[in-house]
Each structure stands twice: as structure tokens, then as C-alpha cells.
mmCIF file of C-alpha atoms in Angstrom:
data_model
loop_
_atom_site.group_PDB
_atom_site.id
_atom_site.type_symbol
_atom_site.label_atom_id
_atom_site.label_comp_id
_atom_site.label_asym_id
_atom_site.label_seq_id
_atom_site.Cartn_x
_atom_site.Cartn_y
_atom_site.Cartn_z
ATOM 1 C CA MET A 1 8.990 -17.020 144.652
ATOM 2 C CA LYS A 2 9.787 -20.711 144.780
ATOM 3 C CA TYR A 3 10.163 -23.137 142.301
ATOM 4 C CA ASN A 4 9.548 -26.689 142.885
ATOM 5 C CA LYS A 5 10.670 -28.985 140.094
ATOM 6 C CA GLU A 6 9.439 -32.360 140.624
ATOM 7 C CA LYS A 7 5.436 -30.509 141.182
ATOM 8 C CA ARG A 8 6.196 -28.484 138.258
ATOM 9 C CA GLU A 9 4.942 -25.387 140.621
ATOM 10 C CA ILE A 10 5.969 -21.921 141.379
ATOM 11 C CA ILE A 11 4.574 -20.350 144.383
ATOM 12 C CA SER A 12 4.726 -16.497 144.065
ATOM 13 C CA ASP A 13 3.430 -14.045 146.463
ATOM 14 C CA LYS A 14 3.723 -11.490 144.433
ATOM 15 C CA GLU A 15 1.405 -8.555 144.017
ATOM 16 C CA ILE A 16 -1.136 -8.968 141.263
ATOM 17 C CA SER A 17 -0.574 -6.768 138.450
ATOM 18 C CA GLU A 18 -3.437 -4.904 136.511
ATOM 19 C CA LEU A 19 -1.970 -7.791 133.355
ATOM 20 C CA ASP A 20 -2.079 -10.833 136.087
ATOM 21 C CA LYS A 21 -6.048 -9.611 136.680
ATOM 22 C CA PHE A 22 -6.935 -9.350 133.043
ATOM 23 C CA VAL A 23 -4.860 -13.024 132.467
ATOM 24 C CA LEU A 24 -6.675 -14.544 134.937
ATOM 25 C CA GLU A 25 -10.152 -13.032 134.424
ATOM 26 C CA PHE A 26 -9.940 -14.484 130.559
ATOM 27 C CA ILE A 27 -7.937 -17.980 131.844
ATOM 28 C CA THR A 28 -11.178 -18.641 134.266
ATOM 29 C CA ILE A 29 -13.338 -18.685 131.394
ATOM 30 C CA LEU A 30 -10.897 -20.498 129.082
ATOM 31 C CA GLU A 31 -10.089 -23.398 131.405
ATOM 32 C CA LYS A 32 -13.980 -23.856 131.703
ATOM 33 C CA HIS A 33 -14.220 -25.042 128.091
ATOM 34 C CA ILE A 34 -10.386 -25.786 126.952
ATOM 35 C CA ASP A 35 -7.232 -26.938 128.176
ATOM 36 C CA TYR A 36 -4.781 -24.040 127.775
ATOM 37 C CA VAL A 37 -0.870 -23.234 128.031
ATOM 38 C CA ILE A 38 0.348 -19.283 128.134
ATOM 39 C CA ILE A 39 3.380 -19.318 126.040
ATOM 40 C CA SER A 40 5.963 -16.191 124.827
ATOM 41 C CA GLY A 41 6.340 -12.989 127.063
ATOM 42 C CA TYR A 42 4.167 -12.661 129.317
ATOM 43 C CA ILE A 43 5.727 -15.729 131.158
ATOM 44 C CA SER A 44 8.720 -13.671 131.805
ATOM 45 C CA ILE A 45 6.803 -10.783 133.029
ATOM 46 C CA LEU A 46 4.717 -13.053 135.441
ATOM 47 C CA LEU A 47 8.168 -14.066 136.899
ATOM 48 C CA GLY A 48 9.313 -10.951 137.451
ATOM 49 C CA ARG A 49 10.551 -9.450 134.485
ATOM 50 C CA ALA A 50 10.180 -5.391 134.302
ATOM 51 C CA ARG A 51 8.482 -4.594 131.188
ATOM 52 C CA ALA A 52 5.167 -4.399 129.814
ATOM 53 C CA THR A 53 3.841 -6.188 126.559
ATOM 54 C CA GLU A 54 0.324 -5.467 124.282
ATOM 55 C CA ASP A 55 -0.440 -9.217 124.433
ATOM 56 C CA VAL A 56 -0.520 -12.682 126.103
ATOM 57 C CA ASP A 57 -0.058 -16.118 123.875
ATOM 58 C CA VAL A 58 -1.879 -18.941 124.543
ATOM 59 C CA PHE A 59 -2.075 -22.309 122.943
ATOM 60 C CA ILE A 60 -5.318 -24.014 123.570
ATOM 61 C CA LYS A 61 -6.073 -27.618 122.337
ATOM 62 C CA LYS A 62 -7.753 -28.354 119.348
ATOM 63 C CA ILE A 63 -11.616 -28.098 119.406
ATOM 64 C CA SER A 64 -14.605 -28.574 117.482
ATOM 65 C CA LEU A 65 -17.060 -25.301 116.447
ATOM 66 C CA GLU A 66 -19.832 -26.556 118.706
ATOM 67 C CA LYS A 67 -17.191 -26.846 122.129
ATOM 68 C CA PHE A 68 -15.589 -23.020 120.526
ATOM 69 C CA SER A 69 -18.877 -21.618 120.252
ATOM 70 C CA GLU A 70 -19.560 -22.235 124.173
ATOM 71 C CA PHE A 71 -16.540 -20.646 124.982
ATOM 72 C CA TYR A 72 -16.940 -17.656 122.700
ATOM 73 C CA GLU A 73 -20.517 -17.112 124.352
ATOM 74 C CA ASP A 74 -19.097 -17.585 127.450
ATOM 75 C CA VAL A 75 -16.220 -14.819 126.794
ATOM 76 C CA LYS A 76 -18.690 -12.073 125.133
ATOM 77 C CA ARG A 77 -20.893 -12.387 128.031
ATOM 78 C CA ALA A 78 -18.115 -11.448 130.614
ATOM 79 C CA GLY A 79 -17.149 -8.619 128.553
ATOM 80 C CA PHE A 80 -14.748 -9.417 125.986
ATOM 81 C CA TRP A 81 -14.724 -9.195 122.341
ATOM 82 C CA CYS A 82 -12.560 -10.427 119.288
ATOM 83 C CA LEU A 83 -10.669 -8.045 117.639
ATOM 84 C CA ASN A 84 -10.534 -10.407 114.251
ATOM 85 C CA ALA A 85 -14.469 -10.599 113.761
ATOM 86 C CA GLU A 86 -17.752 -10.986 115.059
ATOM 87 C CA LYS A 87 -19.876 -14.060 113.974
ATOM 88 C CA THR A 88 -18.244 -17.435 115.423
ATOM 89 C CA LYS A 89 -17.804 -19.141 112.692
ATOM 90 C CA GLU A 90 -15.704 -16.612 111.023
ATOM 91 C CA VAL A 91 -13.295 -16.321 114.211
ATOM 92 C CA PHE A 92 -13.478 -20.241 114.459
ATOM 93 C CA SER A 93 -12.339 -20.394 110.731
ATOM 94 C CA TYR A 94 -9.299 -18.321 111.745
ATOM 95 C CA ILE A 95 -7.954 -20.391 114.480
ATOM 96 C CA GLU A 96 -8.671 -23.349 112.289
ATOM 97 C CA ASP A 97 -6.535 -22.002 109.331
ATOM 98 C CA GLY A 98 -3.551 -21.869 112.049
ATOM 99 C CA LEU A 99 -4.160 -18.061 112.283
ATOM 100 C CA ALA A 100 -4.215 -16.355 115.975
ATOM 101 C CA ILE A 101 -7.330 -14.641 117.123
ATOM 102 C CA ARG A 102 -7.152 -11.963 119.439
ATOM 103 C CA PHE A 103 -9.357 -10.886 122.677
ATOM 104 C CA ALA A 104 -9.773 -7.984 124.726
ATOM 105 C CA LYS A 105 -11.977 -6.336 127.046
ATOM 106 C CA GLN A 106 -14.670 -4.255 125.185
ATOM 107 C CA GLY A 107 -14.063 -1.189 124.485
ATOM 108 C CA GLN A 108 -10.303 -1.828 124.193
ATOM 109 C CA ALA A 109 -7.337 -3.217 122.011
ATOM 110 C CA ILE A 110 -4.875 -3.459 124.792
ATOM 111 C CA PRO A 111 -4.001 -5.654 126.465
ATOM 112 C CA ASN A 112 -4.895 -8.520 124.218
ATOM 113 C CA PHE A 113 -5.041 -12.671 124.476
ATOM 114 C CA GLU A 114 -3.619 -13.955 121.267
ATOM 115 C CA VAL A 115 -5.448 -17.192 121.080
ATOM 116 C CA LYS A 116 -3.872 -20.050 119.331
ATOM 117 C CA PHE A 117 -3.802 -23.881 118.390
ATOM 118 C CA PRO A 118 -0.477 -25.723 118.183
ATOM 119 C CA LYS A 119 0.710 -25.854 114.589
ATOM 120 C CA ARG A 120 3.753 -28.142 114.981
ATOM 121 C CA GLN A 121 4.587 -31.081 117.084
ATOM 122 C CA ILE A 122 7.018 -29.476 119.420
ATOM 123 C CA ASP A 123 3.954 -27.091 120.165
ATOM 124 C CA GLU A 124 2.329 -29.736 121.179
ATOM 125 C CA GLY A 125 4.462 -30.930 123.463
ATOM 126 C CA THR A 126 3.909 -27.670 125.384
ATOM 127 C CA PHE A 127 1.117 -29.489 127.177
ATOM 128 C CA GLU A 128 3.093 -31.769 128.213
ATOM 129 C CA ASP A 129 5.348 -30.339 130.375
ATOM 130 C CA PHE A 130 3.760 -27.114 131.701
ATOM 131 C CA ILE A 131 4.166 -25.622 134.601
ATOM 132 C CA THR A 132 1.781 -23.916 137.326
ATOM 133 C CA VAL A 133 2.341 -20.620 138.712
ATOM 134 C CA ILE A 134 0.213 -20.295 142.047
ATOM 135 C CA LEU A 135 -0.678 -16.920 142.732
ATOM 136 C CA SER A 136 -2.729 -15.683 145.682
ATOM 137 C CA GLN A 137 -5.405 -15.029 143.609
ATOM 138 C CA GLY A 138 -5.628 -17.684 141.177
ATOM 139 C CA LYS A 139 -3.292 -20.361 138.892
ATOM 140 C CA ILE A 140 -1.810 -19.668 135.693
ATOM 141 C CA LYS A 141 -0.505 -22.849 133.243
ATOM 142 C CA ILE A 142 2.702 -21.306 131.195
ATOM 143 C CA SER A 143 4.884 -23.641 129.046
ATOM 144 C CA SER A 144 7.994 -25.257 130.723
ATOM 145 C CA LEU A 145 11.593 -22.753 131.744
ATOM 146 C CA GLU A 146 13.451 -24.680 128.957
ATOM 147 C CA ARG A 147 11.074 -24.239 126.411
ATOM 148 C CA GLN A 148 10.679 -20.619 126.962
ATOM 149 C CA ILE A 149 14.499 -20.125 126.678
ATOM 150 C CA ALA A 150 15.025 -22.342 123.738
ATOM 151 C CA PHE A 151 12.431 -20.443 121.641
ATOM 152 C CA LYS A 152 13.574 -17.168 122.795
ATOM 153 C CA ARG A 153 17.429 -17.573 122.444
ATOM 154 C CA TYR A 154 17.076 -19.863 119.189
ATOM 155 C CA TYR A 155 13.874 -18.896 117.003
ATOM 156 C CA LEU A 156 12.401 -15.413 118.097
ATOM 157 C CA LYS A 157 16.157 -13.665 118.832
ATOM 158 C CA SER A 158 14.804 -10.296 119.160
ATOM 159 C CA ASP A 159 16.997 -8.047 122.395
ATOM 160 C CA LYS A 160 13.574 -8.214 124.032
ATOM 161 C CA ASP A 161 13.651 -11.994 123.607
ATOM 162 C CA ILE A 162 16.751 -12.560 124.429
ATOM 163 C CA GLU A 163 16.731 -10.181 127.189
ATOM 164 C CA ASP A 164 13.652 -12.491 128.719
ATOM 165 C CA ALA A 165 15.449 -15.711 128.087
ATOM 166 C CA VAL A 166 18.094 -14.034 130.239
ATOM 167 C CA HIS A 167 15.977 -13.442 132.743
ATOM 168 C CA ILE A 168 14.569 -16.651 133.357
ATOM 169 C CA GLU A 169 17.911 -18.397 133.480
ATOM 170 C CA GLU A 170 18.969 -15.924 135.693
ATOM 171 C CA LEU A 171 16.132 -16.480 138.382
ATOM 172 C CA PHE A 172 16.042 -20.320 137.951
ATOM 173 C CA LYS A 173 19.603 -21.143 136.982
ATOM 174 C CA GLU A 174 20.262 -24.149 139.625
ATOM 175 C CA ASP A 175 16.600 -25.348 138.525
ATOM 176 C CA ILE A 176 16.998 -25.174 134.421
ATOM 177 C CA ASP A 177 17.465 -28.862 132.780
ATOM 178 C CA TYR A 178 20.088 -27.372 130.003
ATOM 179 C CA ASP A 179 20.186 -30.637 128.472
ATOM 180 C CA LYS A 180 16.467 -29.990 127.384
ATOM 181 C CA ILE A 181 17.188 -26.759 126.293
ATOM 182 C CA ASN A 182 20.142 -28.184 123.807
ATOM 183 C CA LYS A 183 17.847 -30.735 122.251
ATOM 184 C CA LEU A 184 14.937 -28.504 122.074
ATOM 185 C CA LYS A 185 17.436 -25.788 120.549
ATOM 186 C CA GLN A 186 18.640 -28.770 117.847
ATOM 187 C CA ILE A 187 14.614 -28.743 117.051
ATOM 188 C CA VAL A 188 13.722 -24.903 117.052
ATOM 189 C CA GLU A 189 16.471 -24.405 115.028
ATOM 190 C CA THR A 190 14.934 -26.281 112.051
ATOM 191 C CA ILE A 191 11.520 -24.373 111.993
ATOM 192 C CA GLU A 192 10.815 -22.552 109.047
ATOM 193 C CA ASP A 193 8.238 -19.303 109.099
ATOM 194 C CA MET B 1 23.774 -7.477 153.920
ATOM 195 C CA LYS B 2 26.424 -6.111 151.583
ATOM 196 C CA ARG B 3 24.706 -3.812 148.531
ATOM 197 C CA LYS B 4 25.057 -4.981 145.607
ATOM 198 C CA PHE B 5 26.165 -2.539 142.790
ATOM 199 C CA LEU B 6 25.275 -2.315 138.994
ATOM 200 C CA LYS B 7 27.896 -2.534 136.889
ATOM 201 C CA PRO B 8 27.529 0.055 133.757
ATOM 202 C CA GLY B 9 27.699 -1.540 130.305
ATOM 203 C CA LYS B 10 29.918 -0.270 127.536
ATOM 204 C CA ASN B 11 27.293 -0.280 125.137
ATOM 205 C CA ASN B 12 23.315 -0.086 125.230
ATOM 206 C CA LYS B 13 22.619 -4.054 124.498
ATOM 207 C CA GLU B 14 25.162 -4.504 127.531
ATOM 208 C CA ASP B 15 23.915 -2.095 129.967
ATOM 209 C CA ARG B 16 20.326 -3.418 129.425
ATOM 210 C CA ILE B 17 21.491 -6.919 130.223
ATOM 211 C CA ASN B 18 23.476 -6.065 133.480
ATOM 212 C CA PHE B 19 20.248 -4.329 134.659
ATOM 213 C CA ILE B 20 18.507 -7.670 133.765
ATOM 214 C CA LYS B 21 21.299 -9.854 135.724
ATOM 215 C CA PHE B 22 20.818 -6.763 138.693
ATOM 216 C CA TRP B 23 17.149 -6.940 139.187
ATOM 217 C CA VAL B 24 17.057 -11.028 139.237
ATOM 218 C CA GLN B 25 19.375 -10.487 142.113
ATOM 219 C CA TYR B 26 17.123 -7.749 143.440
ATOM 220 C CA ILE B 27 14.235 -10.280 142.937
ATOM 221 C CA LYS B 28 16.229 -12.723 144.661
ATOM 222 C CA THR B 29 16.995 -11.256 147.870
ATOM 223 C CA HIS B 30 13.598 -9.239 148.106
ATOM 224 C CA SER B 31 10.203 -10.491 149.248
ATOM 225 C CA ASP B 32 7.797 -11.121 146.216
ATOM 226 C CA LYS B 33 5.639 -8.148 147.435
ATOM 227 C CA GLU B 34 8.290 -5.936 147.451
ATOM 228 C CA TRP B 35 9.492 -6.314 143.838
ATOM 229 C CA SER B 36 6.363 -6.973 142.585
ATOM 230 C CA ARG B 37 5.288 -3.113 144.124
ATOM 231 C CA GLN B 38 8.024 -1.593 142.185
ATOM 232 C CA GLN B 39 7.746 -3.906 138.882
ATOM 233 C CA ASN B 40 3.139 -3.279 138.977
ATOM 234 C CA ILE B 41 4.378 0.498 138.463
ATOM 235 C CA VAL B 42 5.777 -0.115 135.158
ATOM 236 C CA ILE B 43 3.017 -2.932 134.202
ATOM 237 C CA ASN B 44 0.142 -0.626 135.688
ATOM 238 C CA SER B 45 1.148 2.223 133.779
ATOM 239 C CA GLN B 46 0.311 1.086 130.429
ATOM 240 C CA ILE B 47 -2.997 -0.833 131.195
ATOM 241 C CA LYS B 48 -4.490 2.423 133.064
ATOM 242 C CA SER B 49 -3.161 5.013 130.570
#
């Protein structure tokens, strides 16, 4: 696994897991319609952490109902269903209200994709400094390593999140921008919710 | 290559962190194919069950 900091790319020759296949299938449809960046736990798994997960969190850029509807029809045709509602307007109303909507393969509940709009300014920044992970079977856009570490260490803070942060730090310690983590830390520590 | 050993932690939390650091060293010193084959046993068992 090689990280090119300047290009903001990680090249991995890993064997694709069933979870990676699920992610690649979903984002191949998603990116036809909406810009996205994957956040949270799946990133550390994609980068080698030996644990499982129920969901894959993703930010999508804010879009209209019409644009969302095109994506929703496409994803349903590909065999996914929304766990929160059936009707397009109802599903869209949830995400528009700042809530997350989940998609899984038909007949299954996990793994699922947890899709949401960025709420805060710091969330919007996820689209500015994302990294592309290049696998043998496709590309996946993930949030920057510094954002991952800052959110997990100073906002989420569960044992699992701290362990995810340690994994990423240990793996890329020569390339991580610790000043950036400290700046993000100051912001995430002010988040209330 | 000299084999690296895992230092047992004084409690569960420390032991888990020690293992994560040990596993990262394993990733760094083995091919992507080799470590991912092992990682996929953990991941795929959840998805297929």
C-alpha cells in the first residue's frame, strides 16, 4: 500500500473483500449522479484494519429532489433498497432534514450505506481534501487521514474509534500532517450534538 | 528478517492497542495480497453469515 501525499492517492494491491465489492457496487452508481466522499469506520478497514462493520458512512453533496430521484431509481434497479422508506419524496425529506438514509442489497439489512448531506462547515471541507484509494477493481474517494484521526480521537472517542485512529496513525505516521490534525481538533471539540 | 513479537498489554485496552500496532507492522512488512487475505477472513465471515 503506497500513499502519494502530493497526488492525494493511495494505491493498494489488496485482495478485494465482500465489503469492498459492496462499496464499489454502490459508489459506481452513486458517482454517476452525485459527488461523494466516504467517511468514518470503513476507511480504516479499507486501509487494513482487521475488523468488521455494519455500515459505510458517506457524505454526498447537496442535490435537488429531481437529481436524487434519478439516483434512487438507478440504485433500486441495481438491487438496493432504502431501509428508511419506499417513496422517493419521503426518502429525500429525511436527508433534506439532515438525517441519514440507509441502503442495503434487497433481502438484506447489513452491510448498508449510511448516506447524508454534510451539516457543518467542517463537513463541507471533506470534499476539498479527500484522498482517492486506487484498488485493482476501482477507485474509492475517502476523507483525508487527518480528518479521520481528528474526528475519531477528539469527537467520536469510543474505544473502537480510538483504535481506528491508532491504526491510521501508525500506518501513515511519516506522511500525516499533525498541525492539520491539531487545527481540526480545535474545531471538532466545539461541535455540539 | 528478524521476527517481531507482540508485547502483551497490562489490560484489555492496552492489549488491543498493542495488537493494532503489531498488525500495522505486519501490513508494512508483508505484501498487500498477504495481509488482505487474512483480513478478509474477518470481514467476509460477517457478510456471508
